[in-house]
PDB file of C-alpha atoms in Angstrom:
ATOM      1  CA  GLY A   1      -6.899  10.487   8.927  1.00 62.00           C
ATOM      2  CA  ALA A   2      -3.574   9.945  10.465  1.00 75.00           C
ATOM      3  CA  VAL A   3      -0.367  11.499   9.109  1.00 88.00           C
ATOM      4  CA  VAL A   4       2.803   9.921   7.764  1.00 93.00           C
ATOM      5  CA  SER A   5       5.336  12.043   6.183  1.00 95.00           C
ATOM      6  CA  GLN A   6       8.891  10.413   4.163  1.00 96.00           C
ATOM      7  CA  HIS A   7      11.489  12.407   3.219  1.00 96.00           C
ATOM      8  CA  PRO A   8      12.767  12.564   1.069  1.00 97.00           C
ATOM      9  CA  SER A   9      10.351  12.373  -1.629  1.00 95.00           C
ATOM     10  CA  ARG A  10      12.518  12.269  -4.441  1.00 96.00           C
ATOM     11  CA  VAL A  11      16.379  11.688  -4.444  1.00 97.00           C
ATOM     12  CA  ILE A  12      19.088  10.902  -7.104  1.00 97.00           C
ATOM     13  CA  CYS A  13      21.835   9.079  -6.278  1.00 96.00           C
ATOM     14  CA  LYS A  14      25.296   7.840  -8.119  1.00 96.00           C
ATOM     15  CA  SER A  15      25.132   4.218  -7.684  1.00 97.00           C
ATOM     16  CA  GLY A  16      27.810   3.018  -5.017  1.00 96.00           C
ATOM     17  CA  THR A  17      26.423   5.676  -2.318  1.00 96.00           C
ATOM     18  CA  SER A  18      24.267   4.913   0.442  1.00 97.00           C
ATOM     19  CA  VAL A  19      20.533   6.485   0.634  1.00 97.00           C
ATOM     20  CA  LYS A  20      18.535   6.828   3.628  1.00 97.00           C
ATOM     21  CA  ILE A  21      14.593   7.256   3.778  1.00 97.00           C
ATOM     22  CA  GLU A  22      13.025   8.644   6.857  1.00 97.00           C
ATOM     23  CA  CYS A  23       9.205   7.443   7.701  1.00 96.00           C
ATOM     24  CA  ARG A  24       7.656   9.530  10.364  1.00 95.00           C
ATOM     25  CA  SER A  25       4.095   9.511  11.685  1.00 92.00           C
ATOM     26  CA  LEU A  26       3.505  12.821  12.803  1.00 91.00           C
ATOM     27  CA  ASP A  27       0.272  12.636  14.983  1.00 86.00           C
ATOM     28  CA  PHE A  28       0.473   9.232  16.592  1.00 87.00           C
ATOM     29  CA  GLN A  29       2.733   6.707  17.753  1.00 87.00           C
ATOM     30  CA  ALA A  30       3.783   3.748  15.428  1.00 86.00           C
ATOM     31  CA  THR A  31       4.375   0.670  16.794  1.00 81.00           C
ATOM     32  CA  THR A  32       4.902  -1.106  13.559  1.00 87.00           C
ATOM     33  CA  MET A  33       5.866   0.489  10.118  1.00 92.00           C
ATOM     34  CA  PHE A  34       5.622  -0.979   7.479  1.00 93.00           C
ATOM     35  CA  TRP A  35       7.986  -0.574   3.575  1.00 96.00           C
ATOM     36  CA  TYR A  36       7.007  -1.216   0.446  1.00 95.00           C
ATOM     37  CA  ARG A  37       8.395  -0.991  -2.851  1.00 96.00           C
ATOM     38  CA  GLN A  38       6.354  -0.041  -6.050  1.00 94.00           C
ATOM     39  CA  PHE A  39       7.372  -0.922 -10.052  1.00 90.00           C
ATOM     40  CA  PRO A  40       6.514   1.444 -12.605  1.00 87.00           C
ATOM     41  CA  LYS A  41       2.471   0.498 -12.641  1.00 84.00           C
ATOM     42  CA  LYS A  42       3.131  -2.431 -10.759  1.00 88.00           C
ATOM     43  CA  SER A  43       1.486  -3.482  -7.672  1.00 90.00           C
ATOM     44  CA  LEU A  44       3.508  -2.210  -4.153  1.00 92.00           C
ATOM     45  CA  MET A  45       5.309  -5.354  -2.461  1.00 93.00           C
ATOM     46  CA  LEU A  46       5.974  -5.875   1.108  1.00 93.00           C
ATOM     47  CA  MET A  47       9.895  -5.853   2.165  1.00 95.00           C
ATOM     48  CA  ALA A  48       9.899  -5.569   5.742  1.00 94.00           C
ATOM     49  CA  THR A  49       8.220  -5.123   8.971  1.00 91.00           C
ATOM     50  CA  SER A  50       9.832  -2.796  10.976  1.00 88.00           C
ATOM     51  CA  ASN A  51       8.920  -2.836  14.656  1.00 84.00           C
ATOM     52  CA  GLU A  52       9.881  -0.285  17.490  1.00 81.00           C
ATOM     53  CA  GLY A  53      12.666  -1.386  19.322  1.00 81.00           C
ATOM     54  CA  SER A  54      13.129  -4.349  17.771  1.00 83.00           C
ATOM     55  CA  LYS A  55      15.012  -6.009  14.310  1.00 87.00           C
ATOM     56  CA  ALA A  56      12.907  -5.520  11.414  1.00 91.00           C
ATOM     57  CA  THR A  57      11.518  -8.925  10.015  1.00 92.00           C
ATOM     58  CA  TYR A  58      12.182  -9.324   6.135  1.00 94.00           C
ATOM     59  CA  GLU A  59      10.218 -10.878   3.717  1.00 93.00           C
ATOM     60  CA  GLN A  60      11.305 -13.498   0.937  1.00 93.00           C
ATOM     61  CA  GLY A  61      14.036 -12.615  -0.827  1.00 93.00           C
ATOM     62  CA  VAL A  62      14.381  -9.348   0.591  1.00 95.00           C
ATOM     63  CA  GLU A  63      18.254  -8.808   1.706  1.00 94.00           C
ATOM     64  CA  LYS A  64      18.159  -7.428   4.665  1.00 92.00           C
ATOM     65  CA  ASP A  65      21.979  -6.380   4.333  1.00 94.00           C
ATOM     66  CA  LYS A  66      21.177  -3.937   1.434  1.00 96.00           C
ATOM     67  CA  PHE A  67      18.201  -2.761   2.906  1.00 97.00           C
ATOM     68  CA  LEU A  68      19.158  -1.772   6.445  1.00 96.00           C
ATOM     69  CA  ILE A  69      15.975  -1.087   8.358  1.00 94.00           C
ATOM     70  CA  ASN A  70      16.072   0.860  11.814  1.00 90.00           C
ATOM     71  CA  HIS A  71      13.146   1.665  13.793  1.00 88.00           C
ATOM     72  CA  ALA A  72      14.895   3.787  17.056  1.00 82.00           C
ATOM     73  CA  SER A  73      11.323   5.527  17.730  1.00 88.00           C
ATOM     74  CA  LEU A  74       7.808   5.224  17.947  1.00 88.00           C
ATOM     75  CA  THR A  75       7.584   7.805  15.046  1.00 92.00           C
ATOM     76  CA  LEU A  76       9.915   7.339  13.141  1.00 93.00           C
ATOM     77  CA  SER A  77      12.034   4.434  10.978  1.00 94.00           C
ATOM     78  CA  THR A  78      14.192   4.800   8.574  1.00 95.00           C
ATOM     79  CA  LEU A  79      15.265   2.319   5.033  1.00 97.00           C
ATOM     80  CA  THR A  80      18.739   3.160   3.813  1.00 97.00           C
ATOM     81  CA  VAL A  81      19.551   1.318   0.966  1.00 97.00           C
ATOM     82  CA  THR A  82      22.892   0.539   0.732  1.00 97.00           C
ATOM     83  CA  SER A  83      25.779   1.330  -2.403  1.00 96.00           C
ATOM     84  CA  ALA A  84      22.485   1.776  -4.366  1.00 96.00           C
ATOM     85  CA  HIS A  85      22.841   0.333  -8.212  1.00 96.00           C
ATOM     86  CA  PRO A  86      20.310   1.418 -10.675  1.00 96.00           C
ATOM     87  CA  GLU A  87      18.283  -1.812 -10.339  1.00 95.00           C
ATOM     88  CA  ASP A  88      17.670  -0.371  -7.043  1.00 96.00           C
ATOM     89  CA  SER A  89      15.415   2.718  -8.747  1.00 96.00           C
ATOM     90  CA  SER A  90      12.125   2.510  -7.386  1.00 96.00           C
ATOM     91  CA  PHE A  91       9.514   4.212  -5.638  1.00 96.00           C
ATOM     92  CA  TYR A  92      10.003   3.054  -1.839  1.00 97.00           C
ATOM     93  CA  ILE A  93       6.373   3.806   0.071  1.00 96.00           C
ATOM     94  CA  CYS A  94       6.028   3.209   3.876  1.00 95.00           C
ATOM     95  CA  SER A  95       2.998   2.626   5.843  1.00 93.00           C
ATOM     96  CA  ALA A  96       2.371   2.908  10.318  1.00 90.00           C
ATOM     97  CA  ARG A  97       0.195   1.523  12.212  1.00 82.00           C
ATOM     98  CA  SER A  98      -0.900   3.066  15.499  1.00 72.00           C
ATOM     99  CA  THR A  99      -1.573  -0.488  17.255  1.00 67.00           C
ATOM    100  CA  PRO A 100      -1.101  -4.252  16.428  1.00 59.00           C
ATOM    101  CA  GLN A 101      -5.217  -3.630  17.172  1.00 59.00           C
ATOM    102  CA  THR A 102      -5.714  -0.898  14.855  1.00 64.00           C
ATOM    103  CA  ASP A 103      -6.963  -2.116  11.062  1.00 68.00           C
ATOM    104  CA  THR A 104      -6.320   1.023   9.438  1.00 76.00           C
ATOM    105  CA  GLN A 105      -2.515   1.288   7.782  1.00 82.00           C
ATOM    106  CA  TYR A 106      -1.557   5.061   6.882  1.00 87.00           C
ATOM    107  CA  PHE A 107       0.720   5.217   4.191  1.00 90.00           C
ATOM    108  CA  GLY A 108       3.553   7.611   3.359  1.00 93.00           C
ATOM    109  CA  PRO A 109       3.396   9.886  -0.514  1.00 93.00           C
ATOM    110  CA  GLY A 110       6.269   7.573  -0.918  1.00 95.00           C
ATOM    111  CA  THR A 111       9.856   8.361  -2.225  1.00 97.00           C
ATOM    112  CA  ARG A 112      11.241   8.270  -6.300  1.00 96.00           C
ATOM    113  CA  LEU A 113      14.939   7.138  -5.489  1.00 97.00           C
ATOM    114  CA  THR A 114      16.996   6.963  -8.652  1.00 97.00           C
ATOM    115  CA  VAL A 115      20.551   5.566  -8.820  1.00 97.00           C
ATOM    116  CA  LEU A 116      22.446   6.760 -12.174  1.00 96.00           C
TER     117      LEU A 116
ATOM    118  CA  SER B   1       3.836 -12.502  -2.571  1.00 36.00           C
ATOM    119  CA  GLN B   2       0.533 -10.881  -4.045  1.00 41.00           C
ATOM    120  CA  GLN B   3      -3.024 -12.289  -2.645  1.00 55.00           C
ATOM    121  CA  GLY B   4      -5.448  -9.940  -4.246  1.00 64.00           C
ATOM    122  CA  GLU B   5      -6.380 -10.393  -8.017  1.00 71.00           C
ATOM    123  CA  GLU B   6      -7.869  -6.867  -9.290  1.00 75.00           C
ATOM    124  CA  ASP B   7      -9.730  -7.121 -12.494  1.00 78.00           C
ATOM    125  CA  PRO B   8      -9.891  -5.333 -14.637  1.00 84.00           C
ATOM    126  CA  GLN B   9      -6.676  -4.533 -14.690  1.00 88.00           C
ATOM    127  CA  ALA B  10      -7.460  -1.385 -16.883  1.00 92.00           C
ATOM    128  CA  LEU B  11     -10.613   0.484 -16.968  1.00 93.00           C
ATOM    129  CA  SER B  12     -11.941   3.401 -19.117  1.00 95.00           C
ATOM    130  CA  ILE B  13     -15.699   4.916 -19.047  1.00 95.00           C
ATOM    131  CA  GLN B  14     -17.554   7.871 -19.352  1.00 96.00           C
ATOM    132  CA  GLU B  15     -17.458  10.352 -16.737  1.00 97.00           C
ATOM    133  CA  GLY B  16     -21.202   9.954 -14.318  1.00 97.00           C
ATOM    134  CA  GLU B  17     -20.769   6.976 -15.247  1.00 97.00           C
ATOM    135  CA  ASN B  18     -20.379   3.485 -12.548  1.00 97.00           C
ATOM    136  CA  ALA B  19     -16.811   2.003 -12.117  1.00 96.00           C
ATOM    137  CA  THR B  20     -17.071  -1.833 -10.491  1.00 96.00           C
ATOM    138  CA  MET B  21     -13.396  -2.851  -9.466  1.00 95.00           C
ATOM    139  CA  ASN B  22     -13.270  -6.401  -8.661  1.00 94.00           C
ATOM    140  CA  CYS B  23     -10.409  -8.317  -6.009  1.00 93.00           C
ATOM    141  CA  SER B  24     -10.209 -12.128  -4.990  1.00 93.00           C
ATOM    142  CA  TYR B  25      -7.820 -13.214  -2.776  1.00 92.00           C
ATOM    143  CA  LYS B  26      -6.736 -16.837  -1.912  1.00 90.00           C
ATOM    144  CA  THR B  27      -6.455 -17.215   2.022  1.00 89.00           C
ATOM    145  CA  SER B  28      -8.766 -16.348   5.136  1.00 91.00           C
ATOM    146  CA  ILE B  29      -8.699 -12.805   5.994  1.00 92.00           C
ATOM    147  CA  ASN B  30      -9.279 -10.310   9.152  1.00 90.00           C
ATOM    148  CA  ASN B  31     -10.334  -7.537   6.895  1.00 91.00           C
ATOM    149  CA  LEU B  32      -9.992  -6.172   2.966  1.00 93.00           C
ATOM    150  CA  GLN B  33      -9.079  -2.463   2.597  1.00 93.00           C
ATOM    151  CA  TRP B  34      -9.357  -0.067  -0.453  1.00 95.00           C
ATOM    152  CA  TYR B  35      -6.803   1.566  -1.430  1.00 94.00           C
ATOM    153  CA  ARG B  36      -6.241   4.977  -4.684  1.00 95.00           C
ATOM    154  CA  GLN B  37      -3.196   5.924  -5.865  1.00 94.00           C
ATOM    155  CA  ASN B  38      -2.596   8.923  -8.404  1.00 92.00           C
ATOM    156  CA  SER B  39       0.101   9.009 -10.886  1.00 87.00           C
ATOM    157  CA  GLY B  40       3.175   8.890  -8.936  1.00 82.00           C
ATOM    158  CA  ARG B  41       1.450   9.764  -5.513  1.00 86.00           C
ATOM    159  CA  GLY B  42       1.340   8.374  -2.081  1.00 87.00           C
ATOM    160  CA  LEU B  43      -2.061   5.505  -1.125  1.00 90.00           C
ATOM    161  CA  VAL B  44      -5.324   7.338  -0.258  1.00 90.00           C
ATOM    162  CA  HIS B  45      -7.218   4.896   2.259  1.00 90.00           C
ATOM    163  CA  LEU B  46     -10.668   4.562   1.054  1.00 94.00           C
ATOM    164  CA  ILE B  47     -12.715   1.597   2.805  1.00 94.00           C
ATOM    165  CA  LEU B  48     -11.858  -1.326   4.933  1.00 93.00           C
ATOM    166  CA  ILE B  49     -14.296  -3.625   5.442  1.00 95.00           C
ATOM    167  CA  ARG B  50     -13.545  -6.566   8.332  1.00 93.00           C
ATOM    168  CA  SER B  51     -14.879  -9.998   7.378  1.00 94.00           C
ATOM    169  CA  ASN B  52     -17.519 -10.276   9.203  1.00 95.00           C
ATOM    170  CA  GLU B  53     -19.038  -7.503   7.399  1.00 97.00           C
ATOM    171  CA  ARG B  54     -21.140  -8.142   3.725  1.00 97.00           C
ATOM    172  CA  GLU B  55     -21.363  -4.437   2.523  1.00 98.00           C
ATOM    173  CA  LYS B  56     -20.173  -0.879   2.930  1.00 97.00           C
ATOM    174  CA  HIS B  57     -20.683   2.813   1.757  1.00 96.00           C
ATOM    175  CA  SER B  58     -18.861   5.790   2.124  1.00 95.00           C
ATOM    176  CA  GLY B  59     -19.939   8.401  -0.029  1.00 96.00           C
ATOM    177  CA  ARG B  60     -20.060   7.429  -3.911  1.00 97.00           C
ATOM    178  CA  LEU B  61     -18.276   4.600  -2.389  1.00 98.00           C
ATOM    179  CA  ARG B  62     -19.797   1.042  -2.101  1.00 98.00           C
ATOM    180  CA  VAL B  63     -18.012  -1.811  -1.033  1.00 98.00           C
ATOM    181  CA  THR B  64     -18.784  -5.494  -1.271  1.00 98.00           C
ATOM    182  CA  LEU B  65     -17.601  -8.085   0.269  1.00 97.00           C
ATOM    183  CA  ASP B  66     -18.137 -12.443   0.015  1.00 97.00           C
ATOM    184  CA  THR B  67     -15.956 -14.272   2.295  1.00 95.00           C
ATOM    185  CA  SER B  68     -17.361 -17.239   0.613  1.00 95.00           C
ATOM    186  CA  LYS B  69     -15.858 -16.400  -2.861  1.00 95.00           C
ATOM    187  CA  LYS B  70     -13.025 -14.737  -2.004  1.00 95.00           C
ATOM    188  CA  SER B  71     -13.777 -11.803  -3.465  1.00 95.00           C
ATOM    189  CA  SER B  72     -14.895  -8.185  -3.165  1.00 96.00           C
ATOM    190  CA  SER B  73     -15.682  -5.254  -5.412  1.00 96.00           C
ATOM    191  CA  LEU B  74     -15.629  -1.535  -5.328  1.00 97.00           C
ATOM    192  CA  LEU B  75     -18.194   0.569  -7.048  1.00 97.00           C
ATOM    193  CA  ILE B  76     -17.718   3.887  -7.728  1.00 97.00           C
ATOM    194  CA  THR B  77     -21.297   5.950  -8.844  1.00 97.00           C
ATOM    195  CA  ALA B  78     -21.253   8.843 -10.778  1.00 97.00           C
ATOM    196  CA  SER B  79     -17.759   8.824 -11.727  1.00 97.00           C
ATOM    197  CA  ARG B  80     -15.808  11.847 -12.085  1.00 96.00           C
ATOM    198  CA  ALA B  81     -12.274  12.955 -13.968  1.00 95.00           C
ATOM    199  CA  ALA B  82     -10.718  13.516 -10.667  1.00 95.00           C
ATOM    200  CA  ASP B  83     -11.199   9.506  -9.821  1.00 97.00           C
ATOM    201  CA  THR B  84      -8.923   8.727 -12.877  1.00 97.00           C
ATOM    202  CA  ALA B  85      -6.308   6.880 -10.322  1.00 96.00           C
ATOM    203  CA  SER B  86      -5.136   3.445  -9.990  1.00 95.00           C
ATOM    204  CA  TYR B  87      -6.828   1.310  -7.304  1.00 96.00           C
ATOM    205  CA  PHE B  88      -5.945  -1.028  -4.984  1.00 94.00           C
ATOM    206  CA  CYS B  89      -7.295  -4.149  -2.553  1.00 94.00           C
ATOM    207  CA  ALA B  90      -5.359  -5.118   0.246  1.00 93.00           C
ATOM    208  CA  THR B  91      -6.495  -7.622   2.448  1.00 92.00           C
ATOM    209  CA  GLU B  92      -4.885  -8.761   6.149  1.00 88.00           C
ATOM    210  CA  PRO B  93      -4.493 -12.806   5.897  1.00 86.00           C
ATOM    211  CA  MET B  94      -4.932 -14.266   9.478  1.00 85.00           C
ATOM    212  CA  ASN B  95      -2.147 -14.748  11.157  1.00 75.00           C
ATOM    213  CA  ARG B  96      -0.056 -12.412   8.820  1.00 63.00           C
ATOM    214  CA  ASP B  97       1.805 -10.470  12.033  1.00 67.00           C
ATOM    215  CA  ASP B  98      -0.600  -7.669  10.941  1.00 70.00           C
ATOM    216  CA  LYS B  99       0.316  -6.981   7.455  1.00 80.00           C
ATOM    217  CA  ILE B 100      -1.066  -6.594   4.393  1.00 85.00           C
ATOM    218  CA  ILE B 101      -1.061  -7.713   1.057  1.00 87.00           C
ATOM    219  CA  PHE B 102      -1.731  -5.743  -1.958  1.00 91.00           C
ATOM    220  CA  GLY B 103      -3.419  -6.928  -5.226  1.00 90.00           C
ATOM    221  CA  LYS B 104      -2.212  -5.619  -8.951  1.00 89.00           C
ATOM    222  CA  GLY B 105      -4.348  -2.522  -8.966  1.00 92.00           C
ATOM    223  CA  THR B 106      -6.947  -1.815 -11.309  1.00 94.00           C
ATOM    224  CA  ARG B 107      -6.104   1.378 -13.546  1.00 94.00           C
ATOM    225  CA  LEU B 108      -9.286   3.933 -14.026  1.00 96.00           C
ATOM    226  CA  HIS B 109      -9.788   6.031 -16.626  1.00 96.00           C
ATOM    227  CA  ILE B 110     -12.406   8.259 -16.216  1.00 96.00           C
ATOM    228  CA  LEU B 111     -13.287  10.008 -19.838  1.00 94.00           C
ATOM    229  CA  PRO B 112     -14.473  13.690 -19.919  1.00 89.00           C
TER     230      PRO B 112
END
């Protein structure tokens, strides 16, 4: 199957700093990427949909100024957690879809963010 | 928002037994997918079943879909220790712009 990578896999930062997480589709072009957040022993919550070349669409309750998403190319989307606070600590997972007609989403391995 | 509700939330069975997990959802869907997640890891896509399909098989996995009851089941036969993981159903609602919505998951533990 298609491969999606995330970088970094784990990051620890001080409160108030910004953290950028990259999501890359390695062997296919992803017109749409999705960003999820997962708390321990909980399910994945969709944060936003990222479309190449256009603004991201955020789910209700997700602060777009807090979680900046950029999908500058067909293989890369970035999520920047701005002015991170301890409550932003979570597991962030991206997924990618090769075309709108493709049913399957391919998930990255996730990024564990810990804000001290 | 959550669409799928899996049950049970947690399941422990002996190695070799079959494991059945259920998922219910609320709105009409294009398809339903099952994923596995090992602790602290990303998701592995297991199987996708479309709304016009009723049953699919993949190795030791069998998935059923009943759109009239808005429910699906995942059966893992002859379970192995390596099957220990969390299992999530995810639905693609109609008219949701390609988004998929995850259920709360079932934590499966295979006892040696």
